[in-house]
mmCIF file of C-alpha atoms and ligand atoms in Angstrom:
data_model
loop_
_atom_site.group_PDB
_atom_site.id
_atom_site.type_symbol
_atom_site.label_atom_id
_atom_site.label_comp_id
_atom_site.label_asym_id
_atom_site.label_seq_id
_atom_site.Cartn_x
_atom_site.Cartn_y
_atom_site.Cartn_z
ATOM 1 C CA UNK A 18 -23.075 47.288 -10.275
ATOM 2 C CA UNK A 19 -22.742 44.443 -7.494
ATOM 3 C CA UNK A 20 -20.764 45.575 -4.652
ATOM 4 C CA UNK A 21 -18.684 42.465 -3.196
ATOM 5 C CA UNK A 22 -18.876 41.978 0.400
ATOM 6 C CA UNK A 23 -14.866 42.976 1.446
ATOM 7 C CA UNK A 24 -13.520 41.415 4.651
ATOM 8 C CA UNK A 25 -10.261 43.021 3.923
ATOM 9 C CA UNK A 26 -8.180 43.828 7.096
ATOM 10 C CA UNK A 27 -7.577 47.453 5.729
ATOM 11 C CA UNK A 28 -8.092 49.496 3.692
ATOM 12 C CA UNK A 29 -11.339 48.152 4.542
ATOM 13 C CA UNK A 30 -14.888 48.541 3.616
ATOM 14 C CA UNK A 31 -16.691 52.203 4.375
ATOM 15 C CA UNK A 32 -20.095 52.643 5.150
ATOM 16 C CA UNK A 33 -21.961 52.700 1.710
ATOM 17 C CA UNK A 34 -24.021 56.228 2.811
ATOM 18 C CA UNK A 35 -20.507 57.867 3.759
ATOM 19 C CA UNK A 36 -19.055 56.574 0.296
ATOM 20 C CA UNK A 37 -22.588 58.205 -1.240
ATOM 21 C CA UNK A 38 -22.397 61.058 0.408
ATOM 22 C CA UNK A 39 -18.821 61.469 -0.673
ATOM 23 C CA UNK A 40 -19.967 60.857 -4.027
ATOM 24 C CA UNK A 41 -23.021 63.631 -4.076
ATOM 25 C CA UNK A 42 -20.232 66.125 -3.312
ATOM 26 C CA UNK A 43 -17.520 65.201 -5.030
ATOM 27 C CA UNK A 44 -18.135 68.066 -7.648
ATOM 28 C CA UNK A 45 -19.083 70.823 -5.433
ATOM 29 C CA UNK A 46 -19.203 70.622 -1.441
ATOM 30 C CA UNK A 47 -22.204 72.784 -0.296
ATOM 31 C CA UNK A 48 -22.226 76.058 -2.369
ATOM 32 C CA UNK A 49 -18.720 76.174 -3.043
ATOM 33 C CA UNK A 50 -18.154 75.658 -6.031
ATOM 34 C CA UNK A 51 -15.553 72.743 -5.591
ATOM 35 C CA UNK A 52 -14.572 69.235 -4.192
ATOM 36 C CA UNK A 53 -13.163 69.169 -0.867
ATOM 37 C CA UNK A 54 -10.247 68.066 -2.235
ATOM 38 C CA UNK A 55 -9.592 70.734 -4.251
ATOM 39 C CA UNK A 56 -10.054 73.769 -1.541
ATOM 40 C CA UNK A 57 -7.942 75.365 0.459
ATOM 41 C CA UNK A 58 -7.478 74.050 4.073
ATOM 42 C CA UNK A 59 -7.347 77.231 5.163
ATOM 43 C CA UNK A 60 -10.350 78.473 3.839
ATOM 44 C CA UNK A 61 -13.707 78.695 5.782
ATOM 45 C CA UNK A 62 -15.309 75.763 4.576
ATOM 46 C CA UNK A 63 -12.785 73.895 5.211
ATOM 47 C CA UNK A 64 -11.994 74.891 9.097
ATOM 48 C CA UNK A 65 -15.967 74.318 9.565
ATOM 49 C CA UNK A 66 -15.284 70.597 7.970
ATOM 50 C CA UNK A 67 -12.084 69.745 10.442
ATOM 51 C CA UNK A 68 -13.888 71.191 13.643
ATOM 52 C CA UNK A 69 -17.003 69.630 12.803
ATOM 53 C CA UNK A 70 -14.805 66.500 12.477
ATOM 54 C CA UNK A 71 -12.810 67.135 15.913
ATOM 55 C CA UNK A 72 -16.236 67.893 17.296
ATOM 56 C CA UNK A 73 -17.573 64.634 16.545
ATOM 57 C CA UNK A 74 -15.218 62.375 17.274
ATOM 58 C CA UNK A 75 -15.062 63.845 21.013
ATOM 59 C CA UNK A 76 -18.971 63.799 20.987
ATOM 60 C CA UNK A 77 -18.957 59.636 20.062
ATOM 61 C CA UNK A 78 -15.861 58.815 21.787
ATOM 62 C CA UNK A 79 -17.320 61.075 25.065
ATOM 63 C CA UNK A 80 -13.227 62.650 25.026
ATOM 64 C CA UNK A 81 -12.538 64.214 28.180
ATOM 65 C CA UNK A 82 -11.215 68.111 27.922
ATOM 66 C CA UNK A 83 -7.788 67.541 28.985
ATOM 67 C CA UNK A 84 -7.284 65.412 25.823
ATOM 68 C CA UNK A 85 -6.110 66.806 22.744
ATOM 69 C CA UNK A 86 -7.212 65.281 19.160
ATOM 70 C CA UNK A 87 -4.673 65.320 16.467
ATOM 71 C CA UNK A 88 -5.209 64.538 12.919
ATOM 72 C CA UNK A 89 -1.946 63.241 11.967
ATOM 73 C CA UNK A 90 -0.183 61.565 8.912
ATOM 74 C CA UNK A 91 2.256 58.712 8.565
ATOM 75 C CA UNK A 92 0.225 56.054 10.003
ATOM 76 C CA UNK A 93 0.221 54.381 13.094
ATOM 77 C CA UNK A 94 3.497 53.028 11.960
ATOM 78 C CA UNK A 95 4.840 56.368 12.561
ATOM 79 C CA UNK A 96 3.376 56.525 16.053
ATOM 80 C CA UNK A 97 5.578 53.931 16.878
ATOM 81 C CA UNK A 98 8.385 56.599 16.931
ATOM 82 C CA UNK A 99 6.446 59.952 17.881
ATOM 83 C CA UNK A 100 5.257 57.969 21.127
ATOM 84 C CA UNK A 101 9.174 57.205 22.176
ATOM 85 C CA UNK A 102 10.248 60.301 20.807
ATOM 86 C CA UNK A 103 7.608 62.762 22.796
ATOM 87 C CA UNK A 104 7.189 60.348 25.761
ATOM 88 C CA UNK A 105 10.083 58.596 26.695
ATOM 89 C CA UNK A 106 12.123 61.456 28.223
ATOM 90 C CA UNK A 107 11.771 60.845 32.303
ATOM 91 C CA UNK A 108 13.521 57.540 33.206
ATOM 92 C CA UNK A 109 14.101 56.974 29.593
ATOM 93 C CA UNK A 110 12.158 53.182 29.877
ATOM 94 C CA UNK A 111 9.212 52.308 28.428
ATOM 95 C CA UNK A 112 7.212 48.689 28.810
ATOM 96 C CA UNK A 113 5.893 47.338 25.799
ATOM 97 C CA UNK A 114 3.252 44.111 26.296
ATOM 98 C CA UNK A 115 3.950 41.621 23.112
ATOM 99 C CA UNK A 116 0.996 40.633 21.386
ATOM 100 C CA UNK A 117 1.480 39.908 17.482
ATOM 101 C CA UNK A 118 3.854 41.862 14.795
ATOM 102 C CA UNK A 119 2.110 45.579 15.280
ATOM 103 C CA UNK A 120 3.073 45.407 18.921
ATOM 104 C CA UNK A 121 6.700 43.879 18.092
ATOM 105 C CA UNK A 122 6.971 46.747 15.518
ATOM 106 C CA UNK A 123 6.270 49.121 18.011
ATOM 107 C CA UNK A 124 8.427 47.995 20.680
ATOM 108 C CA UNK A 125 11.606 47.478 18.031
ATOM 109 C CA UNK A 126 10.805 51.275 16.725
ATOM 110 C CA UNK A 127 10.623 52.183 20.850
ATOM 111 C CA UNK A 128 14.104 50.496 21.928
ATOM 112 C CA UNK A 129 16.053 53.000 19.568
ATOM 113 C CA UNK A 130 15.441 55.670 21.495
ATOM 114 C CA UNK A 131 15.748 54.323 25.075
ATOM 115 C CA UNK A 132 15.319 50.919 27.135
ATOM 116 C CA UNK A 133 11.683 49.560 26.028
ATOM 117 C CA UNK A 134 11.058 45.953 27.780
ATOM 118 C CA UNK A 135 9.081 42.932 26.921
ATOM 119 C CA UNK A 136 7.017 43.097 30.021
ATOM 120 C CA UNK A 137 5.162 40.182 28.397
ATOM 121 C CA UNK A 138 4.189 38.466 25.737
ATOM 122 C CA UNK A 139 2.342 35.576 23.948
ATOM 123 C CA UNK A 140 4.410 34.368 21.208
ATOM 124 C CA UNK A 141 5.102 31.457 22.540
ATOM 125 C CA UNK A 142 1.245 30.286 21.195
ATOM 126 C CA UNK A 143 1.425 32.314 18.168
ATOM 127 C CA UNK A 144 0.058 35.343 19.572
ATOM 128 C CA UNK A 145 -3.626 33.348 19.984
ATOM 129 C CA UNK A 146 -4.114 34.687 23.502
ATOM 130 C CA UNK A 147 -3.528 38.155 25.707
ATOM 131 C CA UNK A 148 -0.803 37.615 28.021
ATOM 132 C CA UNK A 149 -2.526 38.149 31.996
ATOM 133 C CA UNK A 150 -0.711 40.776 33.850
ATOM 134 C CA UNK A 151 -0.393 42.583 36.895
ATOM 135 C CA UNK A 152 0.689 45.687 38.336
ATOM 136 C CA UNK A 153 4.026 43.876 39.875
ATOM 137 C CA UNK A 154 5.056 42.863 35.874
ATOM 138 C CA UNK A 155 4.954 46.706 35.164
ATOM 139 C CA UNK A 156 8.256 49.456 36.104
ATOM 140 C CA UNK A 157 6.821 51.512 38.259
ATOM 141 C CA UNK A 158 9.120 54.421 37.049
ATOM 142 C CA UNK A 159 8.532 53.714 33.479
ATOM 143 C CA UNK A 160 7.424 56.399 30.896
ATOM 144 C CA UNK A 161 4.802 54.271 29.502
ATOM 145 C CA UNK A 162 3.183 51.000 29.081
ATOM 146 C CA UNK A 163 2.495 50.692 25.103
ATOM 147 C CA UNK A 164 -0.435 47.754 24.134
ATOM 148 C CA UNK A 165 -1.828 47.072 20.861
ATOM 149 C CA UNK A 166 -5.350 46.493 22.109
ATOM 150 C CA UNK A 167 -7.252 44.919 18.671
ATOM 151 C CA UNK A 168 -4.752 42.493 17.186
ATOM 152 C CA UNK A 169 -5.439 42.929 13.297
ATOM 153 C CA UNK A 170 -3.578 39.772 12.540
ATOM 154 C CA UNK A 171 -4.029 37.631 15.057
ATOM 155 C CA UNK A 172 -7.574 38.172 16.336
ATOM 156 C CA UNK A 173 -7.508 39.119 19.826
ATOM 157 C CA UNK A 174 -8.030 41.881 22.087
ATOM 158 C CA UNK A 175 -7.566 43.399 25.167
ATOM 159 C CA UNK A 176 -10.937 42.737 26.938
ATOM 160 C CA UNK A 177 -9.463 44.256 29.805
ATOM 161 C CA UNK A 178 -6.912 46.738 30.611
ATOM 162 C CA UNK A 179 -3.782 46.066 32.256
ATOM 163 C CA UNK A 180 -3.487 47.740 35.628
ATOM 164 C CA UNK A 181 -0.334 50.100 35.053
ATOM 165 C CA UNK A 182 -1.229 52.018 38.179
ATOM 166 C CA UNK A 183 -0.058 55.945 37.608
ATOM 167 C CA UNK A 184 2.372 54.840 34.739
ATOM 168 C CA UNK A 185 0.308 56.121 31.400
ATOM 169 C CA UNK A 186 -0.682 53.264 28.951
ATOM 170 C CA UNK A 187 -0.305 53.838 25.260
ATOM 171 C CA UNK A 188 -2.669 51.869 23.223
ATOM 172 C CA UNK A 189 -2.608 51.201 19.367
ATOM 173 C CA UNK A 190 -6.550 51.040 18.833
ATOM 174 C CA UNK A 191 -5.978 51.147 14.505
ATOM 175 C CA UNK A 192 -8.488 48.093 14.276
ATOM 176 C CA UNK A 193 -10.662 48.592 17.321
ATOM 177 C CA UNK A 194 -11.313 52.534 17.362
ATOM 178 C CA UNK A 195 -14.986 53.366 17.486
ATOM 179 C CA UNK A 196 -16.258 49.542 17.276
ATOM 180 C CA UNK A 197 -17.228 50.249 20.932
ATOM 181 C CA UNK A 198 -17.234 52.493 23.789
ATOM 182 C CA UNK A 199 -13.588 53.095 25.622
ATOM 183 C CA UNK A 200 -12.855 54.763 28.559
ATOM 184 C CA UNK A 201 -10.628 57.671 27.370
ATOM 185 C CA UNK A 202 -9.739 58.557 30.960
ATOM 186 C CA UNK A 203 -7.784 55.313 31.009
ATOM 187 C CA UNK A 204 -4.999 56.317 28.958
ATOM 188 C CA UNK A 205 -2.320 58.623 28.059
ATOM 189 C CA UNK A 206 -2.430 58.502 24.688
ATOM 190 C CA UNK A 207 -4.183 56.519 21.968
ATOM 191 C CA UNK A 208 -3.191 56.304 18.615
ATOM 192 C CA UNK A 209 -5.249 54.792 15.678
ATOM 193 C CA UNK A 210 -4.716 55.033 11.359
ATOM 194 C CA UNK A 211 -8.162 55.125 9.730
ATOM 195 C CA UNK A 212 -7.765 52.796 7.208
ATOM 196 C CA UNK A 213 -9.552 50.069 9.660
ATOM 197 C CA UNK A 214 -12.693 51.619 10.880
ATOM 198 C CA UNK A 215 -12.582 55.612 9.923
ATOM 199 C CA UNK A 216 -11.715 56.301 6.402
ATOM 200 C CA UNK A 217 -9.652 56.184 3.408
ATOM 201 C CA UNK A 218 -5.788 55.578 4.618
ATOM 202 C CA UNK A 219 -3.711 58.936 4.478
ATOM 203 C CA UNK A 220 -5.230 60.346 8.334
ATOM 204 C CA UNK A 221 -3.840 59.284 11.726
ATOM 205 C CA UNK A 222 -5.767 60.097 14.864
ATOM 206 C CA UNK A 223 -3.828 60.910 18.118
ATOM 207 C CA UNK A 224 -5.992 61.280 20.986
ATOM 208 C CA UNK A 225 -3.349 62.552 24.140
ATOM 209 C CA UNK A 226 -3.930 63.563 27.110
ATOM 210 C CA UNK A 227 -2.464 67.414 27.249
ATOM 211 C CA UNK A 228 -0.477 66.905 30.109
ATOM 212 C CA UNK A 229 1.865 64.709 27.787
ATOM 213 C CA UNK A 230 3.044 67.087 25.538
ATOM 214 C CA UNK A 231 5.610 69.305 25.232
ATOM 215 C CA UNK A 232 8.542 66.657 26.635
ATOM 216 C CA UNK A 233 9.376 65.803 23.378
ATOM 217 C CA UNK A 234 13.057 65.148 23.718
ATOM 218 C CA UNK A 235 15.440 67.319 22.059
ATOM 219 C CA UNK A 236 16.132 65.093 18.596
ATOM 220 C CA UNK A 237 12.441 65.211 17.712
ATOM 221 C CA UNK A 238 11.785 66.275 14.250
ATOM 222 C CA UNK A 239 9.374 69.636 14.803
ATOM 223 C CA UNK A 240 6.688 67.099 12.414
ATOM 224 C CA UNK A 241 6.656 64.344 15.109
ATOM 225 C CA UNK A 242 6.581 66.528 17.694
ATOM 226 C CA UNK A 243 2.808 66.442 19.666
ATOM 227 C CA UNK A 244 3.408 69.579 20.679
ATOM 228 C CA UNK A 245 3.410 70.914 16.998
ATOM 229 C CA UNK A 246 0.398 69.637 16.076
ATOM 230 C CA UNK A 247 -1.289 70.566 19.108
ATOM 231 C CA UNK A 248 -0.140 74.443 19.052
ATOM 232 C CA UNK A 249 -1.286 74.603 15.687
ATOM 233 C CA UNK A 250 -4.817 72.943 15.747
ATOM 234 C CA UNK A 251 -3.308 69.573 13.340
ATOM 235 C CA UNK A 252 -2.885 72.650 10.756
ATOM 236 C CA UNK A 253 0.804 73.467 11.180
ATOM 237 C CA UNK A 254 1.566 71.715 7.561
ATOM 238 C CA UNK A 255 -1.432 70.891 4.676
ATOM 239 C CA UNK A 256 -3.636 68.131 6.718
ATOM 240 C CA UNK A 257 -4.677 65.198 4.656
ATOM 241 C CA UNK A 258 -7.729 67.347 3.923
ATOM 242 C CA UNK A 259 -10.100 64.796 2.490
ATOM 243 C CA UNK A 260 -9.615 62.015 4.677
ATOM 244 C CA UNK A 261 -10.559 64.588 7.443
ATOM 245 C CA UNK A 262 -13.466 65.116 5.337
ATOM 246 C CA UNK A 263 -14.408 61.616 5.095
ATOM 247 C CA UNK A 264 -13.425 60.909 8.340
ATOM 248 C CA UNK A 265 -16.137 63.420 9.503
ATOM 249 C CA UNK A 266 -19.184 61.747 7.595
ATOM 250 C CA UNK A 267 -18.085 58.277 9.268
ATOM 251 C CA UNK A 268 -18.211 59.910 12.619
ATOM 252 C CA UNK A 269 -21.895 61.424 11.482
ATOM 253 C CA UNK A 270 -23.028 57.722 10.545
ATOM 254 C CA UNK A 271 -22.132 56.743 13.957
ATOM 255 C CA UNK A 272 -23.808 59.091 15.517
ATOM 256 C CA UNK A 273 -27.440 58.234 13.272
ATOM 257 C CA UNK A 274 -26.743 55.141 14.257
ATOM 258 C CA UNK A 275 -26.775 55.299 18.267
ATOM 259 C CA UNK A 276 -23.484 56.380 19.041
ATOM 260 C CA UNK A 277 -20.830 53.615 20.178
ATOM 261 C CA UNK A 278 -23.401 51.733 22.680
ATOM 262 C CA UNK A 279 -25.450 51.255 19.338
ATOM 263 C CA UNK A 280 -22.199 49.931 17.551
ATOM 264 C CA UNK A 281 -21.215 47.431 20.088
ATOM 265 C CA UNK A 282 -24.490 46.073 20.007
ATOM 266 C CA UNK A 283 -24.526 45.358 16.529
ATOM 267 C CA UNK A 284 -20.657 44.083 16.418
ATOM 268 C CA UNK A 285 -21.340 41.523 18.759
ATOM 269 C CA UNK A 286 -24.112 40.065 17.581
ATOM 270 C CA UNK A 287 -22.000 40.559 13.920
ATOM 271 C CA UNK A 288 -19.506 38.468 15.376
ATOM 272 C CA UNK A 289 -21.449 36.286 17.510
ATOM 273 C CA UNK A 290 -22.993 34.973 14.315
ATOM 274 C CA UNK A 291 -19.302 33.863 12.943
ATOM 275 C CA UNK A 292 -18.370 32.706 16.447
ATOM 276 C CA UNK A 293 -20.841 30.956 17.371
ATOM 277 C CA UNK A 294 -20.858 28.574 13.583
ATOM 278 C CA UNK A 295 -17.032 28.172 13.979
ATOM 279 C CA UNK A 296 -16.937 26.653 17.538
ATOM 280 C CA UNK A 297 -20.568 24.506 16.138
ATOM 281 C CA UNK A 298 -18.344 23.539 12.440
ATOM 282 C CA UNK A 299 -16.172 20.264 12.231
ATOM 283 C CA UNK A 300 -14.878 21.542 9.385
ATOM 284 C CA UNK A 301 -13.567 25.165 10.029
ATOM 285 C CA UNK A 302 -12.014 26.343 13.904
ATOM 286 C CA UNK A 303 -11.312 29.880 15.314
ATOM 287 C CA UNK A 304 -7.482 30.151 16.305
ATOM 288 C CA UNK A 305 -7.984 32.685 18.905
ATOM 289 C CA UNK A 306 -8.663 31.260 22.750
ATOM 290 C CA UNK A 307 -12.715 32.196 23.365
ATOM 291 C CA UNK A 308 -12.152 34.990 25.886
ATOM 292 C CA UNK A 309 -9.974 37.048 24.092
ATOM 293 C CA UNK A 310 -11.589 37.477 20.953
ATOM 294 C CA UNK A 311 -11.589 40.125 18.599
ATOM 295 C CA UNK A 312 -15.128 41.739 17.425
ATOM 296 C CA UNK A 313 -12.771 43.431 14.656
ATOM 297 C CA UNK A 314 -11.128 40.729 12.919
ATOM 298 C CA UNK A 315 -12.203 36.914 13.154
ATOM 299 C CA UNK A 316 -9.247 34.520 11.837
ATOM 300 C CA UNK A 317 -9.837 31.348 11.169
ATOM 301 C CA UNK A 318 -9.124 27.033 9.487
ATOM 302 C CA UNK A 319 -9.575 24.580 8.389
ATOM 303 C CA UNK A 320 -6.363 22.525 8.651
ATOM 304 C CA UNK A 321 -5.775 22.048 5.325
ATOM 305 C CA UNK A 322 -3.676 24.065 3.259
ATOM 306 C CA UNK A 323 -5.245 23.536 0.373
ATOM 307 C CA UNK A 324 -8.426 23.250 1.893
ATOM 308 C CA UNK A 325 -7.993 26.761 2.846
ATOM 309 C CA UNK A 326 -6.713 27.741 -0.739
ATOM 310 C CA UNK A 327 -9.800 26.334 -2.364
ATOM 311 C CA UNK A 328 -12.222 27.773 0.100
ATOM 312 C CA UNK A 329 -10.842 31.568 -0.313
ATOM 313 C CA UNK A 330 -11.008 31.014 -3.945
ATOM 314 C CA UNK A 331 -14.488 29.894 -4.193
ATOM 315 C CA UNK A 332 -15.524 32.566 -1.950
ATOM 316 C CA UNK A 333 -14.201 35.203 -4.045
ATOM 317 C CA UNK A 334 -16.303 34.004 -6.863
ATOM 318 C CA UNK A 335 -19.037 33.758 -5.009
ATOM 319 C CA UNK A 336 -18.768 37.819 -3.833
ATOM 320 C CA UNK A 337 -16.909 37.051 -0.390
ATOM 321 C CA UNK A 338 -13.642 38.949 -1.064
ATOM 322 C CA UNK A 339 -10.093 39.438 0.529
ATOM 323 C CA UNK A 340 -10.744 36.546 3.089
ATOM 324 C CA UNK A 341 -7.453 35.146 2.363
ATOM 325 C CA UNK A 342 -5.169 34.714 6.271
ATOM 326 C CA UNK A 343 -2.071 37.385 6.867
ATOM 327 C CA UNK A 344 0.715 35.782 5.160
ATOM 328 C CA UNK A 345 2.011 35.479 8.363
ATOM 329 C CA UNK A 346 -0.519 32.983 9.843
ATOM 330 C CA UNK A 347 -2.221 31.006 6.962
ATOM 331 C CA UNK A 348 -5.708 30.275 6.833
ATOM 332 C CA UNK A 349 -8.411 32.794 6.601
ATOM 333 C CA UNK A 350 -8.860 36.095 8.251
ATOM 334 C CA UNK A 351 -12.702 37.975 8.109
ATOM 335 C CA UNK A 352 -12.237 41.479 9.191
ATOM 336 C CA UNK A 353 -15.741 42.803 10.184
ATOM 337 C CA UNK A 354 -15.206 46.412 10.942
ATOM 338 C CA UNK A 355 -18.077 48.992 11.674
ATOM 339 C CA UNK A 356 -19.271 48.761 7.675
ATOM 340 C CA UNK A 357 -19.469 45.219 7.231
ATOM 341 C CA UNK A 358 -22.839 44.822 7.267
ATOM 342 C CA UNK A 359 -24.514 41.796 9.404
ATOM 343 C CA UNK A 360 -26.343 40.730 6.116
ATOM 344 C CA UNK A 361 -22.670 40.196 4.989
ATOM 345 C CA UNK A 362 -21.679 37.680 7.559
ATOM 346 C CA UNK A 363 -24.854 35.840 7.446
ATOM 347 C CA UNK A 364 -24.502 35.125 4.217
ATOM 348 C CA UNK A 365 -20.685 34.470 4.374
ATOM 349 C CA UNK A 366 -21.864 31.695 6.993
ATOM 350 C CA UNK A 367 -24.219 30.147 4.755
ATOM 351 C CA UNK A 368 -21.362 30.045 2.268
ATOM 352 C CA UNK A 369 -19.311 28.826 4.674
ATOM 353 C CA UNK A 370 -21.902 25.860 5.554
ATOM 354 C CA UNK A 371 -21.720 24.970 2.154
ATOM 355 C CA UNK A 372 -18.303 24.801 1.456
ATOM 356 C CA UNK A 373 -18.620 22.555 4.440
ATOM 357 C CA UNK A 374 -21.147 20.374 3.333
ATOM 358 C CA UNK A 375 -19.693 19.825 -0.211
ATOM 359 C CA UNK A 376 -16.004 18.792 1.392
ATOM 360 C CA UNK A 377 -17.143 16.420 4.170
HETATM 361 C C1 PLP B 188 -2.939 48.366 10.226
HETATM 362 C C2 PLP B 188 -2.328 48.515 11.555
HETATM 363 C C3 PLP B 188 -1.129 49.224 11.753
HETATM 364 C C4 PLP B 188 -0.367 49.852 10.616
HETATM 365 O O1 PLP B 188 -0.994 50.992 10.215
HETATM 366 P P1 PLP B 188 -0.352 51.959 9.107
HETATM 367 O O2 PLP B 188 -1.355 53.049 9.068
HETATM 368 O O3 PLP B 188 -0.249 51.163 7.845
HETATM 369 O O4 PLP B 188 0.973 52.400 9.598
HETATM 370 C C5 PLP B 188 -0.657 49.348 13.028
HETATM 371 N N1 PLP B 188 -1.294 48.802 14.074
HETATM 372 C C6 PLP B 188 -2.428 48.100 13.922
HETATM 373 C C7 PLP B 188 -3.095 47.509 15.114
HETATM 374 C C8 PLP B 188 -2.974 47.931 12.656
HETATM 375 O O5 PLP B 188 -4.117 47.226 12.508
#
């Protein structure tokens, strides 16, 4: 069997010892008898599984204790309505910083329950920068400031946080989470699916500082209410029970590995390695301005349509798959999360160099 290298922008690529793991104990988990899937998630085994999990995650992440983790479902599409829904209940207004669709999503989803404003934005350049702000662009009375801090589609990310002074700030970290260290302390709440970086699709991770919860206004459906899921330990309803699971052996690699410090390390030089041939190529060109950079997700092209066509074709052949731009943007988008390993974007280079070569 020849495992392609899959630069798919999620579901993305796991780590090939959590996918081995998974395998070794698909029929029976420990002496159980059964597949994690299969067992009850109230059972023993399974309560040791989700607080291992929890445990983890806060170990890696270094989560302070006045933050509550959540294993939600829904996605972090639905977090674009719990976050209104439990947050904006003091002035009613929420700020929402513009950076590509996610973002826009989330700010459309906000402004039906109260007044969310553009504080800013960078569509006016295709979303191929992160708008500067200060603490003068922000309402000072607002509920929240909401970023998307990894840009999937676009390619950038928030190198630096924007300076909401006491106002919380909500950040969508779905393609960023655990690809480096982040100060927890920082925020109010941050909200990430695991399709990206963690696991499977099916588990949502909430990370909110406790504080937050329980001003869910009065409309909120008990299931999108934090305070729900926090009462009841993310175990009010069935949790998605094997996406926990996997979830959990992710977090593990990470830890063999070196923890987050450890995982920077090796996404930057990752991405340094794609970087650093795009702004050398005449043939292919980042899109994204230099400082703002994603480590996640790298888009990129070469000016040609078809150019770009034939390349993503040819690369599929040749065991580079899913490198095919967001529909929204054209081109060519490599998404090198956590599990791409660095073997995979050498080689993708020398590919790359190739293609080059052969369509001077
Ligand atoms: C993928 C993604 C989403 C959508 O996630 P779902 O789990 O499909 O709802 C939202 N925000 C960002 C930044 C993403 O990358």
């Amino acid at each position: 069997m020849a495992r392609v290298y899959n630069f798919s922008a999620g579901p993305s690529m796991l780590p090939e010892e959590v996918l081995k793991t998974a395998a070794a104990e698909m029929l029976e988990y420990g002496e159980t008898g059964q597949s994690v899937m299969e067992m009850s998630h109230r059972s023993k085994e399974y309560e040791a599984i989700i607080k291992q999990a929890e445990a983890d995650l806060r170990e890696i992440m270094k989560i302070p204790d006045n933050y509550d983790v959540l294993f939600l479902q829904g996605g972090a599409s639905t977090q674009f309505a719990m976050v209104p829904l439990n947050l904006m209940t003091g002035s009613g207004r929420a700020d929402y910083i513009i950076t590509g669709q996610w973002a826009n999503k989330a700010y459309k989803e906000g402004a039906r329950y109260g007044k969310a404003r553009i504080a800013a934005s960078s569509a006016d350049k295709t979303y191929s920068y992160i708008p500067k702000t200060s603490r003068a662009d922000f309402d000072p009375e607002a509920d929240y400031v909401h970023i998307c801090m990894n840009n999937t589609i676009y390619g950038t990310k928030f190198h630096n946080l924007p300076d909401t002074g006491d106002v919380p700030l909500v950040a969508d970290i779905s393609s960023c989470i655990l690809s480096e260290p982040i100060d927890v302390a920082k925020f109010g709440l941050l909200y990430a699916g695991a399709q990206k970086n963690v696991a499977p699709a099916g588990v949502t991770i909430v990370i909110i500082r406790r504080d937050l919860i329980g001003k869910a206004m009065e409309i909120t459906p008990t299931m999108l209410n934090y305070a729900t899921h926090s009462e009841n330990g993310s175990m009010f309803n069935t949790p998605p029970c094997y996406t926990i699971y996997i979830a959990g052996l992710t977090f593990k690699w990470i830890k063999k590995l070196g923890g987050l410090e450890e995982m920077k390390k090796i996404n930057e030089k990752k991405a340094k390695i794609l970087y650093d041939f795009l702004d050398s190529s005449k043939l292919f060109k980042g899109t994204v301005v230099p400082e703002d950079r994603s480590l996640m997700n790298v888009p990129f092209v070469t000016g040609s349509d078809e150019l770009d066509a034939k390349f993503v074709a040819e690369a599929k052949s040749a065991g580079f798959v899913n490198l095919k731009g967001h529909r929204s943007v054209g081109g060519m988008r490599a998404s090198i999360y956590n599990a791409m390993p660095t073997e995979g974007v050498v080689r993708l280079v020398e590919f790359m160099k190739k293609f080059e070569e052969e369509n001077a």
